[in-house]
Amino acid sequence: MRSFIRSPKDFWSGIMFLAIGLATVVIARDYPMGDAGRMGPGYFPTVLGWLLAAISAITLIGSLSARGAPMERFAYKDMLLILGSVLLFGLLVRGAGLACAIPALVIVSARASAKFRWGPAIALAIGSAVFCVLLFVKALGLPLPIVGPWLGA
């Protein structure tokens, strides 16, 4: 049996983003909307949810007419590395501090790339840590430890 889906990658990404957009709209309906002049807390997520749903619907329709690339193998290892890096960041940020959590996030998530090399990953990790400390702790004044209590600070 022939499939009516001509671009499976676009089709499934459209389905995923349509679900996320509609879920955002459903969750945001419990918040007061306000209006364009006086936006309530539900206004922005609702507008973005509908916008995401509209764009994903266009992608879905396009996947039925335009030929696209076939689906590739699902990269479980890469997904687990990226999700694990975010979890690791969450576990480290209060105890070890931002200067340790950011490099851990960058290096572990960079390992998901087929083009991973240690030199650029370490340079990016150090640069990201310096940037995040300057932005979030120094400029914005967020109460995040630069070096946490686990490291003797």
PDB file of C-alpha atoms in Angstrom:
ATOM      1  CA  MET A   1       0.000   0.000   0.000  1.00  0.00           C
ATOM      2  CA  ARG A   2       1.364   3.418  -0.971  1.00  0.00           C
ATOM      3  CA  SER A   3       1.588   6.088   1.679  1.00  0.00           C
ATOM      4  CA  PHE A   4       0.092   9.521   1.063  1.00  0.00           C
ATOM      5  CA  ILE A   5       2.951  11.024   3.115  1.00  0.00           C
ATOM      6  CA  ARG A   6       5.633  12.187   0.704  1.00  0.00           C
ATOM      7  CA  SER A   7       7.985  13.687   3.300  1.00  0.00           C
ATOM      8  CA  PRO A   8       7.911  11.603   6.501  1.00  0.00           C
ATOM      9  CA  LYS A   9      10.409  13.842   8.310  1.00  0.00           C
ATOM     10  CA  ASP A  10       8.270  16.962   7.738  1.00  0.00           C
ATOM     11  CA  PHE A  11       5.097  15.036   8.558  1.00  0.00           C
ATOM     12  CA  TRP A  12       6.263  13.802  11.958  1.00  0.00           C
ATOM     13  CA  SER A  13       7.916  17.086  12.921  1.00  0.00           C
ATOM     14  CA  GLY A  14       4.662  18.842  11.955  1.00  0.00           C
ATOM     15  CA  ILE A  15       2.670  16.435  14.142  1.00  0.00           C
ATOM     16  CA  MET A  16       5.041  16.966  17.074  1.00  0.00           C
ATOM     17  CA  PHE A  17       4.999  20.774  16.846  1.00  0.00           C
ATOM     18  CA  LEU A  18       1.230  20.834  16.296  1.00  0.00           C
ATOM     19  CA  ALA A  19       0.792  18.835  19.513  1.00  0.00           C
ATOM     20  CA  ILE A  20       3.145  21.163  21.421  1.00  0.00           C
ATOM     21  CA  GLY A  21       1.388  24.283  20.077  1.00  0.00           C
ATOM     22  CA  LEU A  22      -2.094  23.013  20.911  1.00  0.00           C
ATOM     23  CA  ALA A  23      -0.973  21.798  24.351  1.00  0.00           C
ATOM     24  CA  THR A  24       0.428  25.272  25.024  1.00  0.00           C
ATOM     25  CA  VAL A  25      -2.904  26.852  24.083  1.00  0.00           C
ATOM     26  CA  VAL A  26      -4.836  24.406  26.284  1.00  0.00           C
ATOM     27  CA  ILE A  27      -2.550  24.960  29.289  1.00  0.00           C
ATOM     28  CA  ALA A  28      -2.549  28.762  28.835  1.00  0.00           C
ATOM     29  CA  ARG A  29      -6.358  28.972  28.803  1.00  0.00           C
ATOM     30  CA  ASP A  30      -6.341  28.824  32.619  1.00  0.00           C
ATOM     31  CA  TYR A  31      -4.455  32.136  32.772  1.00  0.00           C
ATOM     32  CA  PRO A  32      -6.101  35.538  32.285  1.00  0.00           C
ATOM     33  CA  MET A  33      -5.714  36.694  28.674  1.00  0.00           C
ATOM     34  CA  GLY A  34      -6.060  40.441  28.911  1.00  0.00           C
ATOM     35  CA  ASP A  35      -5.886  42.233  25.559  1.00  0.00           C
ATOM     36  CA  ALA A  36      -3.200  43.569  23.234  1.00  0.00           C
ATOM     37  CA  GLY A  37      -2.920  46.808  25.227  1.00  0.00           C
ATOM     38  CA  ARG A  38      -2.845  45.123  28.650  1.00  0.00           C
ATOM     39  CA  MET A  39      -1.541  41.619  28.200  1.00  0.00           C
ATOM     40  CA  GLY A  40      -2.276  39.089  30.902  1.00  0.00           C
ATOM     41  CA  PRO A  41      -0.066  36.098  31.727  1.00  0.00           C
ATOM     42  CA  GLY A  42      -1.969  33.895  29.272  1.00  0.00           C
ATOM     43  CA  TYR A  43      -1.704  36.218  26.263  1.00  0.00           C
ATOM     44  CA  PHE A  44       1.855  35.501  25.133  1.00  0.00           C
ATOM     45  CA  PRO A  45       1.746  31.677  25.476  1.00  0.00           C
ATOM     46  CA  THR A  46      -1.635  31.554  23.729  1.00  0.00           C
ATOM     47  CA  VAL A  47      -0.463  33.646  20.779  1.00  0.00           C
ATOM     48  CA  LEU A  48       2.777  31.657  20.480  1.00  0.00           C
ATOM     49  CA  GLY A  49       0.893  28.354  20.782  1.00  0.00           C
ATOM     50  CA  TRP A  50      -1.487  29.288  17.948  1.00  0.00           C
ATOM     51  CA  LEU A  51       1.420  30.569  15.851  1.00  0.00           C
ATOM     52  CA  LEU A  52       3.329  27.306  16.343  1.00  0.00           C
ATOM     53  CA  ALA A  53       0.187  25.312  15.516  1.00  0.00           C
ATOM     54  CA  ALA A  54      -0.346  27.319  12.301  1.00  0.00           C
ATOM     55  CA  ILE A  55       3.259  26.905  11.147  1.00  0.00           C
ATOM     56  CA  SER A  56       3.180  23.182  11.915  1.00  0.00           C
ATOM     57  CA  ALA A  57      -0.110  22.812  10.001  1.00  0.00           C
ATOM     58  CA  ILE A  58       1.576  24.390   6.965  1.00  0.00           C
ATOM     59  CA  THR A  59       4.483  21.955   7.385  1.00  0.00           C
ATOM     60  CA  LEU A  60       2.035  19.050   7.634  1.00  0.00           C
ATOM     61  CA  ILE A  61       0.221  20.063   4.447  1.00  0.00           C
ATOM     62  CA  GLY A  62       3.543  20.500   2.666  1.00  0.00           C
ATOM     63  CA  SER A  63       4.637  17.021   3.737  1.00  0.00           C
ATOM     64  CA  LEU A  64       1.727  15.555   1.801  1.00  0.00           C
ATOM     65  CA  SER A  65       2.644  17.244  -1.476  1.00  0.00           C
ATOM     66  CA  ALA A  66       6.419  17.797  -1.635  1.00  0.00           C
ATOM     67  CA  ARG A  67       8.886  14.923  -1.794  1.00  0.00           C
ATOM     68  CA  GLY A  68      11.308  14.998   1.119  1.00  0.00           C
ATOM     69  CA  ALA A  69      14.071  13.014   2.720  1.00  0.00           C
ATOM     70  CA  PRO A  70      13.193   9.645   4.238  1.00  0.00           C
ATOM     71  CA  MET A  71      13.228   9.155   7.992  1.00  0.00           C
ATOM     72  CA  GLU A  72      16.607   8.432   9.479  1.00  0.00           C
ATOM     73  CA  ARG A  73      17.378   6.132  12.361  1.00  0.00           C
ATOM     74  CA  PHE A  74      16.289   7.646  15.675  1.00  0.00           C
ATOM     75  CA  ALA A  75      19.371   8.745  17.617  1.00  0.00           C
ATOM     76  CA  TYR A  76      18.635   7.478  21.139  1.00  0.00           C
ATOM     77  CA  LYS A  77      22.208   7.963  22.347  1.00  0.00           C
ATOM     78  CA  ASP A  78      22.279  11.582  21.185  1.00  0.00           C
ATOM     79  CA  MET A  79      18.895  12.317  22.738  1.00  0.00           C
ATOM     80  CA  LEU A  80      19.968  10.781  26.058  1.00  0.00           C
ATOM     81  CA  LEU A  81      23.221  12.762  26.074  1.00  0.00           C
ATOM     82  CA  ILE A  82      21.417  16.059  25.504  1.00  0.00           C
ATOM     83  CA  LEU A  83      18.667  15.367  28.048  1.00  0.00           C
ATOM     84  CA  GLY A  84      21.268  14.048  30.482  1.00  0.00           C
ATOM     85  CA  SER A  85      23.342  17.204  30.119  1.00  0.00           C
ATOM     86  CA  VAL A  86      20.335  19.339  31.084  1.00  0.00           C
ATOM     87  CA  LEU A  87      19.637  17.108  34.097  1.00  0.00           C
ATOM     88  CA  LEU A  88      23.310  17.229  35.067  1.00  0.00           C
ATOM     89  CA  PHE A  89      23.218  21.030  34.873  1.00  0.00           C
ATOM     90  CA  GLY A  90      20.186  21.083  37.164  1.00  0.00           C
ATOM     91  CA  LEU A  91      21.928  18.842  39.667  1.00  0.00           C
ATOM     92  CA  LEU A  92      25.199  20.796  39.628  1.00  0.00           C
ATOM     93  CA  VAL A  93      24.163  24.448  39.454  1.00  0.00           C
ATOM     94  CA  ARG A  94      23.345  24.970  43.163  1.00  0.00           C
ATOM     95  CA  GLY A  95      25.964  22.646  44.644  1.00  0.00           C
ATOM     96  CA  ALA A  96      28.956  23.066  42.327  1.00  0.00           C
ATOM     97  CA  GLY A  97      28.100  26.502  40.955  1.00  0.00           C
ATOM     98  CA  LEU A  98      27.609  28.013  37.526  1.00  0.00           C
ATOM     99  CA  ALA A  99      31.314  27.846  36.662  1.00  0.00           C
ATOM    100  CA  CYS A 100      31.152  24.041  36.899  1.00  0.00           C
ATOM    101  CA  ALA A 101      27.581  23.371  35.708  1.00  0.00           C
ATOM    102  CA  ILE A 102      27.847  25.268  32.401  1.00  0.00           C
ATOM    103  CA  PRO A 103      30.985  23.451  31.167  1.00  0.00           C
ATOM    104  CA  ALA A 104      29.427  20.112  32.158  1.00  0.00           C
ATOM    105  CA  LEU A 105      26.294  20.992  30.170  1.00  0.00           C
ATOM    106  CA  VAL A 106      28.268  22.068  27.108  1.00  0.00           C
ATOM    107  CA  ILE A 107      30.705  19.139  27.033  1.00  0.00           C
ATOM    108  CA  VAL A 108      28.132  16.393  27.676  1.00  0.00           C
ATOM    109  CA  SER A 109      25.697  17.793  25.105  1.00  0.00           C
ATOM    110  CA  ALA A 110      28.517  18.324  22.577  1.00  0.00           C
ATOM    111  CA  ARG A 111      29.326  14.600  22.828  1.00  0.00           C
ATOM    112  CA  ALA A 112      26.029  14.003  20.991  1.00  0.00           C
ATOM    113  CA  SER A 113      27.556  15.414  17.801  1.00  0.00           C
ATOM    114  CA  ALA A 114      29.240  13.141  15.288  1.00  0.00           C
ATOM    115  CA  LYS A 115      31.759  15.971  14.750  1.00  0.00           C
ATOM    116  CA  PHE A 116      32.738  16.193  18.448  1.00  0.00           C
ATOM    117  CA  ARG A 117      36.327  17.239  19.160  1.00  0.00           C
ATOM    118  CA  TRP A 118      37.735  17.954  22.619  1.00  0.00           C
ATOM    119  CA  GLY A 119      39.544  21.212  21.790  1.00  0.00           C
ATOM    120  CA  PRO A 120      36.586  23.196  20.452  1.00  0.00           C
ATOM    121  CA  ALA A 121      34.263  21.676  23.075  1.00  0.00           C
ATOM    122  CA  ILE A 122      36.496  22.797  25.946  1.00  0.00           C
ATOM    123  CA  ALA A 123      36.931  26.267  24.419  1.00  0.00           C
ATOM    124  CA  LEU A 124      33.160  26.601  24.003  1.00  0.00           C
ATOM    125  CA  ALA A 125      32.583  25.335  27.555  1.00  0.00           C
ATOM    126  CA  ILE A 126      34.977  27.887  29.061  1.00  0.00           C
ATOM    127  CA  GLY A 127      33.621  30.723  26.918  1.00  0.00           C
ATOM    128  CA  SER A 128      30.030  29.813  27.769  1.00  0.00           C
ATOM    129  CA  ALA A 129      30.815  29.662  31.481  1.00  0.00           C
ATOM    130  CA  VAL A 130      32.468  33.089  31.443  1.00  0.00           C
ATOM    131  CA  PHE A 131      29.607  34.576  29.400  1.00  0.00           C
ATOM    132  CA  CYS A 132      26.906  33.079  31.662  1.00  0.00           C
ATOM    133  CA  VAL A 133      28.624  34.219  34.859  1.00  0.00           C
ATOM    134  CA  LEU A 134      29.024  37.751  33.495  1.00  0.00           C
ATOM    135  CA  LEU A 135      25.467  37.908  32.172  1.00  0.00           C
ATOM    136  CA  PHE A 136      23.392  36.135  34.806  1.00  0.00           C
ATOM    137  CA  VAL A 137      25.358  36.726  38.009  1.00  0.00           C
ATOM    138  CA  LYS A 138      27.123  40.044  37.397  1.00  0.00           C
ATOM    139  CA  ALA A 139      24.842  41.925  34.965  1.00  0.00           C
ATOM    140  CA  LEU A 140      21.407  40.583  35.945  1.00  0.00           C
ATOM    141  CA  GLY A 141      22.200  39.908  39.596  1.00  0.00           C
ATOM    142  CA  LEU A 142      20.642  36.438  39.736  1.00  0.00           C
ATOM    143  CA  PRO A 143      21.367  34.644  43.014  1.00  0.00           C
ATOM    144  CA  LEU A 144      23.365  31.793  41.456  1.00  0.00           C
ATOM    145  CA  PRO A 145      26.654  30.697  42.999  1.00  0.00           C
ATOM    146  CA  ILE A 146      29.655  31.059  40.701  1.00  0.00           C
ATOM    147  CA  VAL A 147      31.467  28.386  42.715  1.00  0.00           C
ATOM    148  CA  GLY A 148      29.173  26.346  44.922  1.00  0.00           C
ATOM    149  CA  PRO A 149      29.463  24.888  48.415  1.00  0.00           C
ATOM    150  CA  TRP A 150      30.530  21.475  47.078  1.00  0.00           C
ATOM    151  CA  LEU A 151      33.773  23.074  45.915  1.00  0.00           C
ATOM    152  CA  GLY A 152      34.422  24.923  49.167  1.00  0.00           C
ATOM    153  CA  ALA A 153      32.927  28.325  48.401  1.00  0.00           C
TER     154      ALA A 153
END
